[in-house]
PDB file of C-alpha atoms in Angstrom:
ATOM      1  CA  MET I  38     -23.403  35.177  -5.152  1.00 62.00           C
ATOM      2  CA  ALA I  39     -23.847  32.508  -2.469  1.00 68.00           C
ATOM      3  CA  ALA I  40     -20.765  31.319  -0.626  1.00 74.00           C
ATOM      4  CA  PRO I  41     -19.697  27.686  -1.198  1.00 80.00           C
ATOM      5  CA  ASP I  42     -21.193  25.216   1.279  1.00 92.00           C
ATOM      6  CA  PRO I  43     -18.401  24.336   3.763  1.00 93.00           C
ATOM      7  CA  ARG I  44     -20.137  21.053   4.595  1.00 95.00           C
ATOM      8  CA  THR I  45     -19.587  19.364   1.216  1.00 97.00           C
ATOM      9  CA  LEU I  46     -17.154  16.476   0.908  1.00 97.00           C
ATOM     10  CA  GLU I  47     -15.090  18.560  -1.513  1.00 96.00           C
ATOM     11  CA  ALA I  48     -14.834  21.477   0.920  1.00 96.00           C
ATOM     12  CA  LEU I  49     -13.871  19.105   3.742  1.00 97.00           C
ATOM     13  CA  GLY I  50     -11.205  17.305   1.711  1.00 96.00           C
ATOM     14  CA  LEU I  51     -13.141  14.014   1.821  1.00 97.00           C
ATOM     15  CA  ALA I  52     -14.235  13.708  -1.804  1.00 97.00           C
ATOM     16  CA  GLU I  53     -11.815  11.032  -3.055  1.00 97.00           C
ATOM     17  CA  ALA I  54     -13.329   7.537  -3.308  1.00 98.00           C
ATOM     18  CA  PRO I  55     -11.002   4.510  -3.262  1.00 98.00           C
ATOM     19  CA  ARG I  56     -13.152   2.970  -6.001  1.00 96.00           C
ATOM     20  CA  GLU I  57     -11.824   5.688  -8.286  1.00 97.00           C
ATOM     21  CA  HIS I  58      -8.390   6.072  -6.649  1.00 97.00           C
ATOM     22  CA  PRO I  59      -7.271   2.609  -5.420  1.00 98.00           C
ATOM     23  CA  LEU I  60      -4.072   3.750  -3.717  1.00 98.00           C
ATOM     24  CA  SER I  61      -6.131   6.020  -1.448  1.00 98.00           C
ATOM     25  CA  TYR I  62      -7.757   2.946   0.165  1.00 98.00           C
ATOM     26  CA  PRO I  63      -9.310   2.831   2.756  1.00 98.00           C
ATOM     27  CA  GLY I  64     -10.042   6.497   2.083  1.00 98.00           C
ATOM     28  CA  ALA I  65     -10.402   9.588   4.239  1.00 97.00           C
ATOM     29  CA  ARG I  66     -12.988   9.508   6.992  1.00 97.00           C
ATOM     30  CA  PRO I  67     -14.561  12.125   9.272  1.00 97.00           C
ATOM     31  CA  GLU I  68     -13.109  13.051  12.639  1.00 95.00           C
ATOM     32  CA  GLU I  69     -16.462  12.777  14.412  1.00 97.00           C
ATOM     33  CA  SER I  70     -19.904  11.218  14.103  1.00 98.00           C
ATOM     34  CA  VAL I  71     -21.801  12.695  11.164  1.00 98.00           C
ATOM     35  CA  LEU I  72     -24.838  12.327   8.961  1.00 98.00           C
ATOM     36  CA  LEU I  73     -23.774  11.717   5.377  1.00 98.00           C
ATOM     37  CA  ASP I  74     -26.402  13.504   3.309  1.00 97.00           C
ATOM     38  CA  GLY I  75     -25.444  12.845  -0.291  1.00 94.00           C
ATOM     39  CA  ASP I  76     -22.581  15.266  -0.862  1.00 95.00           C
ATOM     40  CA  ARG I  77     -22.642  16.872   2.595  1.00 97.00           C
ATOM     41  CA  LEU I  78     -21.729  15.979   6.156  1.00 98.00           C
ATOM     42  CA  LEU I  79     -24.218  17.217   8.762  1.00 98.00           C
ATOM     43  CA  PRO I  80     -24.360  16.955  12.567  1.00 97.00           C
ATOM     44  CA  LEU I  81     -25.994  13.900  14.106  1.00 96.00           C
ATOM     45  CA  THR I  82     -28.852  14.424  16.540  1.00 91.00           C
ATOM     46  CA  ARG I  83     -28.745  10.872  17.923  1.00 96.00           C
ATOM     47  CA  ARG I  84     -26.630   7.740  17.788  1.00 98.00           C
ATOM     48  CA  VAL I  85     -29.130   4.871  17.558  1.00 98.00           C
ATOM     49  CA  TYR I  86     -31.631   4.342  14.722  1.00 98.00           C
ATOM     50  CA  GLU I  87     -34.057   1.513  15.474  1.00 96.00           C
ATOM     51  CA  ASP I  88     -35.462   1.562  11.928  1.00 97.00           C
ATOM     52  CA  ARG I  89     -32.035   0.948  10.358  1.00 98.00           C
ATOM     53  CA  VAL I  90     -29.443  -1.858  10.373  1.00 98.00           C
ATOM     54  CA  PRO I  91     -26.133  -1.304  12.241  1.00 98.00           C
ATOM     55  CA  VAL I  92     -23.097  -2.235  10.140  1.00 98.00           C
ATOM     56  CA  LEU I  93     -19.496  -1.773  11.272  1.00 98.00           C
ATOM     57  CA  ALA I  94     -17.263  -0.203   8.613  1.00 98.00           C
ATOM     58  CA  VAL I  95     -13.861  -1.876   8.759  1.00 97.00           C
ATOM     59  CA  GLY I  96     -12.409  -0.577   5.489  1.00 96.00           C
ATOM     60  CA  SER I  97     -13.568   1.890   2.866  1.00 98.00           C
ATOM     61  CA  ASN I  98     -17.206   1.860   3.968  1.00 98.00           C
ATOM     62  CA  ALA I  99     -16.109   4.377   6.601  1.00 98.00           C
ATOM     63  CA  CYS I 100     -15.115   6.746   3.785  1.00 98.00           C
ATOM     64  CA  PRO I 101     -18.044   9.066   2.972  1.00 98.00           C
ATOM     65  CA  ALA I 102     -16.929   9.418  -0.638  1.00 98.00           C
ATOM     66  CA  GLN I 103     -16.943   5.645  -1.074  1.00 98.00           C
ATOM     67  CA  LEU I 104     -20.458   5.407   0.343  1.00 98.00           C
ATOM     68  CA  ARG I 105     -21.588   8.306  -1.838  1.00 98.00           C
ATOM     69  CA  HIS I 106     -20.140   6.570  -4.895  1.00 97.00           C
ATOM     70  CA  LYS I 107     -21.843   3.242  -4.120  1.00 97.00           C
ATOM     71  CA  MET I 108     -25.253   4.771  -3.449  1.00 98.00           C
ATOM     72  CA  ALA I 109     -25.182   7.161  -6.415  1.00 97.00           C
ATOM     73  CA  GLN I 110     -24.163   4.359  -8.764  1.00 95.00           C
ATOM     74  CA  SER I 111     -27.231   2.378  -7.673  1.00 96.00           C
ATOM     75  CA  GLY I 112     -29.642   5.308  -7.512  1.00 97.00           C
ATOM     76  CA  VAL I 113     -30.180   4.832  -3.764  1.00 97.00           C
ATOM     77  CA  SER I 114     -30.509   7.496  -1.070  1.00 95.00           C
ATOM     78  CA  GLY I 115     -27.149   8.698   0.212  1.00 95.00           C
ATOM     79  CA  THR I 116     -28.389   9.727   3.657  1.00 98.00           C
ATOM     80  CA  ILE I 117     -26.464   7.566   6.142  1.00 98.00           C
ATOM     81  CA  PRO I 118     -25.756   8.121   9.851  1.00 98.00           C
ATOM     82  CA  MET I 119     -22.084   7.393  10.630  1.00 98.00           C
ATOM     83  CA  VAL I 120     -21.199   6.966  14.311  1.00 98.00           C
ATOM     84  CA  ARG I 121     -17.691   6.821  15.790  1.00 98.00           C
ATOM     85  CA  THR I 122     -17.430   3.573  17.701  1.00 98.00           C
ATOM     86  CA  ARG I 123     -14.977   1.600  19.810  1.00 98.00           C
ATOM     87  CA  VAL I 124     -15.129  -2.149  19.303  1.00 98.00           C
ATOM     88  CA  PHE I 125     -13.437  -4.323  21.913  1.00 98.00           C
ATOM     89  CA  GLY I 126     -12.245  -7.737  20.739  1.00 98.00           C
ATOM     90  CA  LEU I 127     -11.858  -6.919  17.035  1.00 98.00           C
ATOM     91  CA  GLY I 128      -8.825  -6.193  14.871  1.00 97.00           C
ATOM     92  CA  VAL I 129      -8.516  -4.844  11.330  1.00 97.00           C
ATOM     93  CA  GLY I 130      -6.474  -7.080   9.055  1.00 98.00           C
ATOM     94  CA  VAL I 131      -5.777  -7.616   5.360  1.00 98.00           C
ATOM     95  CA  SER I 132      -8.244  -9.527   3.213  1.00 98.00           C
ATOM     96  CA  ALA I 133      -6.834 -12.653   1.584  1.00 98.00           C
ATOM     97  CA  HIS I 134      -8.045 -11.589  -1.845  1.00 96.00           C
ATOM     98  CA  VAL I 135      -7.338  -9.065  -4.582  1.00 98.00           C
ATOM     99  CA  SER I 136     -10.302  -6.795  -5.284  1.00 97.00           C
ATOM    100  CA  LEU I 137     -11.583  -5.948  -8.755  1.00 96.00           C
ATOM    101  CA  MET I 138     -11.378  -2.327  -7.641  1.00 97.00           C
ATOM    102  CA  GLY I 139      -7.588  -2.647  -7.867  1.00 97.00           C
ATOM    103  CA  TYR I 140      -6.671  -2.854  -4.199  1.00 98.00           C
ATOM    104  CA  VAL I 141      -6.194  -5.387  -1.411  1.00 98.00           C
ATOM    105  CA  SER I 142      -8.844  -4.452   1.110  1.00 98.00           C
ATOM    106  CA  ALA I 143      -9.278  -4.744   4.875  1.00 98.00           C
ATOM    107  CA  SER I 144     -11.153  -7.411   6.814  1.00 98.00           C
ATOM    108  CA  PRO I 145     -11.805  -7.900  10.540  1.00 98.00           C
ATOM    109  CA  PHE I 146     -10.418 -10.652  12.715  1.00 98.00           C
ATOM    110  CA  HIS I 147     -11.084 -11.932  16.215  1.00 97.00           C
ATOM    111  CA  ALA I 148      -8.663 -10.180  18.583  1.00 97.00           C
ATOM    112  CA  PRO I 149      -9.319 -10.613  22.308  1.00 95.00           C
ATOM    113  CA  GLY I 150      -7.958  -7.633  24.201  1.00 94.00           C
ATOM    114  CA  ALA I 151      -7.748  -5.373  21.144  1.00 96.00           C
ATOM    115  CA  VAL I 152      -9.736  -2.183  20.587  1.00 97.00           C
ATOM    116  CA  ALA I 153     -10.655  -0.998  17.085  1.00 97.00           C
ATOM    117  CA  GLU I 154     -11.709   2.607  16.422  1.00 98.00           C
ATOM    118  CA  LEU I 155     -14.337   2.222  13.700  1.00 98.00           C
ATOM    119  CA  PHE I 156     -17.399   3.887  12.259  1.00 98.00           C
ATOM    120  CA  LEU I 157     -20.802   2.290  12.592  1.00 98.00           C
ATOM    121  CA  THR I 158     -23.086   2.954   9.630  1.00 98.00           C
ATOM    122  CA  TRP I 159     -26.858   2.779  10.029  1.00 98.00           C
ATOM    123  CA  LEU I 160     -28.269   1.511   6.712  1.00 98.00           C
ATOM    124  CA  ASP I 161     -31.841   1.252   5.485  1.00 98.00           C
ATOM    125  CA  ALA I 162     -32.931  -1.822   3.501  1.00 98.00           C
ATOM    126  CA  ALA I 163     -32.019  -0.382   0.088  1.00 98.00           C
ATOM    127  CA  GLN I 164     -28.623   0.850   1.279  1.00 98.00           C
ATOM    128  CA  LEU I 165     -27.866  -2.496   2.906  1.00 98.00           C
ATOM    129  CA  ALA I 166     -28.644  -4.271  -0.370  1.00 98.00           C
ATOM    130  CA  VAL I 167     -26.209  -1.968  -2.206  1.00 98.00           C
ATOM    131  CA  VAL I 168     -23.401  -2.564   0.277  1.00 98.00           C
ATOM    132  CA  ASP I 169     -24.105  -6.325   0.355  1.00 98.00           C
ATOM    133  CA  ALA I 170     -23.774  -6.404  -3.434  1.00 97.00           C
ATOM    134  CA  SER I 171     -20.572  -4.330  -3.395  1.00 97.00           C
ATOM    135  CA  GLU I 172     -18.979  -6.733  -0.908  1.00 97.00           C
ATOM    136  CA  GLY I 173     -20.143  -9.877  -2.704  1.00 95.00           C
ATOM    137  CA  ALA I 174     -22.225 -10.917   0.283  1.00 95.00           C
ATOM    138  CA  ALA I 175     -25.257 -11.706  -1.852  1.00 87.00           C
ATOM    139  CA  VAL I 176     -23.533 -14.538  -3.765  1.00 91.00           C
ATOM    140  CA  ALA I 177     -21.769 -17.656  -2.497  1.00 87.00           C
ATOM    141  CA  GLU I 178     -18.603 -16.949  -4.494  1.00 89.00           C
ATOM    142  CA  GLY I 179     -18.374 -13.329  -3.298  1.00 93.00           C
ATOM    143  CA  ALA I 180     -15.392 -12.075  -1.345  1.00 95.00           C
ATOM    144  CA  TYR I 181     -17.258 -11.268   1.869  1.00 97.00           C
ATOM    145  CA  GLY I 182     -20.036 -12.685   3.973  1.00 96.00           C
ATOM    146  CA  ARG I 183     -22.054 -10.476   6.299  1.00 97.00           C
ATOM    147  CA  ALA I 184     -21.713 -11.666   9.892  1.00 97.00           C
ATOM    148  CA  TRP I 185     -23.571 -10.714  13.052  1.00 97.00           C
ATOM    149  CA  LEU I 186     -21.364  -9.885  16.034  1.00 97.00           C
ATOM    150  CA  SER I 187     -23.288 -10.038  19.291  1.00 97.00           C
ATOM    151  CA  ALA I 188     -22.386  -8.567  22.649  1.00 95.00           C
ATOM    152  CA  SER I 189     -21.053 -11.990  23.612  1.00 93.00           C
ATOM    153  CA  ASP I 190     -18.498 -11.724  20.764  1.00 93.00           C
ATOM    154  CA  VAL I 191     -17.423  -8.076  21.029  1.00 97.00           C
ATOM    155  CA  ARG I 192     -18.226  -4.943  23.013  1.00 98.00           C
ATOM    156  CA  ILE I 193     -19.573  -2.167  20.761  1.00 98.00           C
ATOM    157  CA  GLU I 194     -19.419   1.243  22.443  1.00 98.00           C
ATOM    158  CA  LEU I 195     -20.720   4.323  20.623  1.00 98.00           C
ATOM    159  CA  ASP I 196     -19.067   7.703  21.180  1.00 98.00           C
ATOM    160  CA  SER I 197     -22.086   8.632  23.304  1.00 97.00           C
ATOM    161  CA  GLY I 198     -21.212   5.814  25.698  1.00 97.00           C
ATOM    162  CA  GLU I 199     -24.205   3.751  24.584  1.00 97.00           C
ATOM    163  CA  LEU I 200     -23.619   0.026  24.114  1.00 98.00           C
ATOM    164  CA  LEU I 201     -25.127  -1.952  21.261  1.00 98.00           C
ATOM    165  CA  PRO I 202     -26.340  -5.545  21.618  1.00 97.00           C
ATOM    166  CA  GLY I 203     -24.595  -6.329  18.338  1.00 98.00           C
ATOM    167  CA  ALA I 204     -23.869  -5.215  14.787  1.00 98.00           C
ATOM    168  CA  HIS I 205     -23.150  -6.630  11.361  1.00 98.00           C
ATOM    169  CA  VAL I 206     -19.687  -6.710   9.800  1.00 98.00           C
ATOM    170  CA  TYR I 207     -18.300  -8.014   6.509  1.00 98.00           C
ATOM    171  CA  VAL I 208     -15.899 -10.944   6.971  1.00 97.00           C
ATOM    172  CA  ASN I 209     -13.676 -12.129   4.140  1.00 97.00           C
ATOM    173  CA  ARG I 210     -14.588 -15.676   3.132  1.00 96.00           C
ATOM    174  CA  ARG I 211     -10.956 -16.513   2.339  1.00 96.00           C
ATOM    175  CA  GLY I 212      -9.600 -15.301   5.656  1.00 97.00           C
ATOM    176  CA  VAL I 213      -6.886 -12.719   6.215  1.00 98.00           C
ATOM    177  CA  LEU I 214      -3.160 -12.454   5.544  1.00 98.00           C
ATOM    178  CA  HIS I 215      -0.809 -13.265   8.415  1.00 97.00           C
ATOM    179  CA  ASN I 216       2.296 -11.373   9.495  1.00 95.00           C
ATOM    180  CA  GLY I 217       4.691 -14.317   9.336  1.00 93.00           C
ATOM    181  CA  SER I 218       4.509 -14.925  13.077  1.00 94.00           C
ATOM    182  CA  GLY I 219       1.139 -16.632  13.296  1.00 91.00           C
ATOM    183  CA  SER I 220      -0.934 -13.480  13.801  1.00 96.00           C
ATOM    184  CA  PRO I 221      -3.096 -11.522  11.363  1.00 98.00           C
ATOM    185  CA  ARG I 222      -1.325  -8.781   9.492  1.00 97.00           C
ATOM    186  CA  ALA I 223      -2.519  -5.231  10.142  1.00 95.00           C
ATOM    187  CA  HIS I 224      -3.640  -3.088   7.193  1.00 97.00           C
ATOM    188  CA  PRO I 225      -1.301  -0.049   7.107  1.00 96.00           C
ATOM    189  CA  GLY I 226      -2.912   1.659   4.111  1.00 97.00           C
ATOM    190  CA  GLU I 227      -2.767   0.596   0.480  1.00 98.00           C
ATOM    191  CA  ARG I 228       0.529   1.968  -0.752  1.00 98.00           C
ATOM    192  CA  PRO I 229       2.731   0.569   2.054  1.00 98.00           C
ATOM    193  CA  LEU I 230       0.762  -2.695   2.021  1.00 98.00           C
ATOM    194  CA  LEU I 231       1.249  -3.293  -1.699  1.00 98.00           C
ATOM    195  CA  ALA I 232       4.906  -2.261  -1.549  1.00 98.00           C
ATOM    196  CA  SER I 233       5.509  -4.812   1.206  1.00 98.00           C
ATOM    197  CA  LEU I 234       3.565  -7.600  -0.511  1.00 98.00           C
ATOM    198  CA  LEU I 235       5.370  -7.057  -3.812  1.00 98.00           C
ATOM    199  CA  ALA I 236       8.780  -6.934  -2.124  1.00 98.00           C
ATOM    200  CA  GLY I 237       8.080 -10.274  -0.466  1.00 96.00           C
ATOM    201  CA  SER I 238       6.897 -12.275  -3.474  1.00 97.00           C
ATOM    202  CA  GLU I 239       8.564 -12.685  -6.856  1.00 98.00           C
ATOM    203  CA  ARG I 240       5.480 -14.440  -8.217  1.00 98.00           C
ATOM    204  CA  LEU I 241       3.285 -11.535  -7.128  1.00 98.00           C
ATOM    205  CA  ARG I 242       5.614  -9.138  -8.965  1.00 98.00           C
ATOM    206  CA  GLU I 243       5.368 -11.310 -12.078  1.00 98.00           C
ATOM    207  CA  LEU I 244       1.587 -10.943 -11.991  1.00 98.00           C
ATOM    208  CA  PHE I 245       1.155  -7.342 -10.860  1.00 98.00           C
ATOM    209  CA  GLY I 246       4.400  -5.493 -11.578  1.00 98.00           C
ATOM    210  CA  GLN I 247       7.060  -3.883  -9.433  1.00 98.00           C
ATOM    211  CA  THR I 248       5.204  -0.965  -7.838  1.00 98.00           C
ATOM    212  CA  PRO I 249       1.893  -0.261  -6.079  1.00 98.00           C
ATOM    213  CA  GLU I 250       0.864   1.853  -9.075  1.00 98.00           C
ATOM    214  CA  GLU I 251       1.431  -1.067 -11.440  1.00 98.00           C
ATOM    215  CA  PHE I 252      -0.407  -3.419  -9.105  1.00 98.00           C
ATOM    216  CA  CYS I 253      -3.529  -1.261  -9.034  1.00 98.00           C
ATOM    217  CA  ALA I 254      -3.486  -0.607 -12.770  1.00 98.00           C
ATOM    218  CA  ARG I 255      -3.170  -4.297 -13.648  1.00 98.00           C
ATOM    219  CA  ALA I 256      -5.647  -5.582 -11.058  1.00 98.00           C
ATOM    220  CA  ARG I 257      -8.396  -3.048 -11.675  1.00 97.00           C
ATOM    221  CA  GLY I 258     -11.257  -4.699 -13.573  1.00 97.00           C
ATOM    222  CA  ASP I 259      -9.294  -7.863 -14.450  1.00 98.00           C
ATOM    223  CA  ALA I 260     -11.266 -10.659 -12.789  1.00 97.00           C
ATOM    224  CA  ALA I 261      -8.966 -13.442 -14.011  1.00 98.00           C
ATOM    225  CA  LEU I 262      -5.833 -11.692 -12.752  1.00 98.00           C
ATOM    226  CA  CYS I 263      -7.437 -10.870  -9.397  1.00 98.00           C
ATOM    227  CA  ALA I 264      -8.411 -14.525  -9.022  1.00 97.00           C
ATOM    228  CA  ARG I 265      -4.820 -15.589  -9.742  1.00 98.00           C
ATOM    229  CA  GLY I 266      -3.522 -13.146  -7.157  1.00 98.00           C
ATOM    230  CA  THR I 267      -6.020 -14.373  -4.600  1.00 98.00           C
ATOM    231  CA  GLN I 268      -5.007 -17.970  -5.261  1.00 98.00           C
ATOM    232  CA  LEU I 269      -1.348 -17.008  -4.977  1.00 98.00           C
ATOM    233  CA  PHE I 270      -1.908 -15.720  -1.442  1.00 98.00           C
ATOM    234  CA  ALA I 271      -3.137 -19.195  -0.499  1.00 97.00           C
ATOM    235  CA  THR I 272      -0.501 -21.064  -2.519  1.00 97.00           C
ATOM    236  CA  GLU I 273       2.332 -19.141  -0.875  1.00 97.00           C
ATOM    237  CA  GLY I 274       0.894 -19.836   2.571  1.00 97.00           C
ATOM    238  CA  LEU I 275       0.128 -16.216   3.382  1.00 97.00           C
ATOM    239  CA  THR I 276      -3.452 -16.731   4.585  1.00 98.00           C
ATOM    240  CA  MET I 277      -5.057 -17.694   7.883  1.00 98.00           C
ATOM    241  CA  ALA I 278      -8.534 -17.853   9.375  1.00 97.00           C
ATOM    242  CA  SER I 279      -9.975 -14.650  10.834  1.00 97.00           C
ATOM    243  CA  GLY I 280     -11.602 -16.386  13.796  1.00 96.00           C
ATOM    244  CA  LEU I 281     -14.941 -14.841  12.829  1.00 96.00           C
ATOM    245  CA  GLU I 282     -16.078 -17.635  10.512  1.00 90.00           C
ATOM    246  CA  ARG I 283     -18.486 -18.975  13.139  1.00 87.00           C
ATOM    247  CA  CYS I 284     -20.281 -15.617  13.199  1.00 87.00           C
ATOM    248  CA  ALA I 285     -20.891 -15.699   9.451  1.00 76.00           C
TER     249      ALA I 285
END
């Protein structure tokens, strides 16, 4: 009897997708650059793929299980190079919208002097179309727009030391949530984020309940409720521009 493959997402403890488990957002990610090959993580032989599109993964798109879920659902190849990357001049904040998946997701913001440790995904045309659709980038009313960040906007340094002339990133069209002091709020992970948001807003508790579990259960799949929550962020003055609107 053959031994189990130690390279599968299940064997590596990376099989949980935030789309199925909202409180796990943004999901577990690898410790090093890898090639996602469907259900397995394999070593990468190079860091740059000229025949693919470079897309920075700010939130759950750095989670192999999330990518596997998106590609499998659309019947698209799940072979995706994922490269550990340092991005200078970018921060990871909280999207100013409630997702139909049941969570409040992450979104980048302009942050001179900051360094974000991200994954860069290299997507082919079919994979890019799937991710565009999942982020709402293909429609004007979608949550995110896909922006191009050039070397004049940020410094993108791969773990090999190679520099990229630019990469795409998904920017929330409604901006990001602020921290109460005029700066974007950092995304600490879904459970502590939701607990803090609910504690700070009686109206949010009226819509989504008292706990992160209730929030996710009520929000998941309820477009009207998610829209009300998104509007509430703006009404209560919790939102601000990301500073990346010009790039989109």
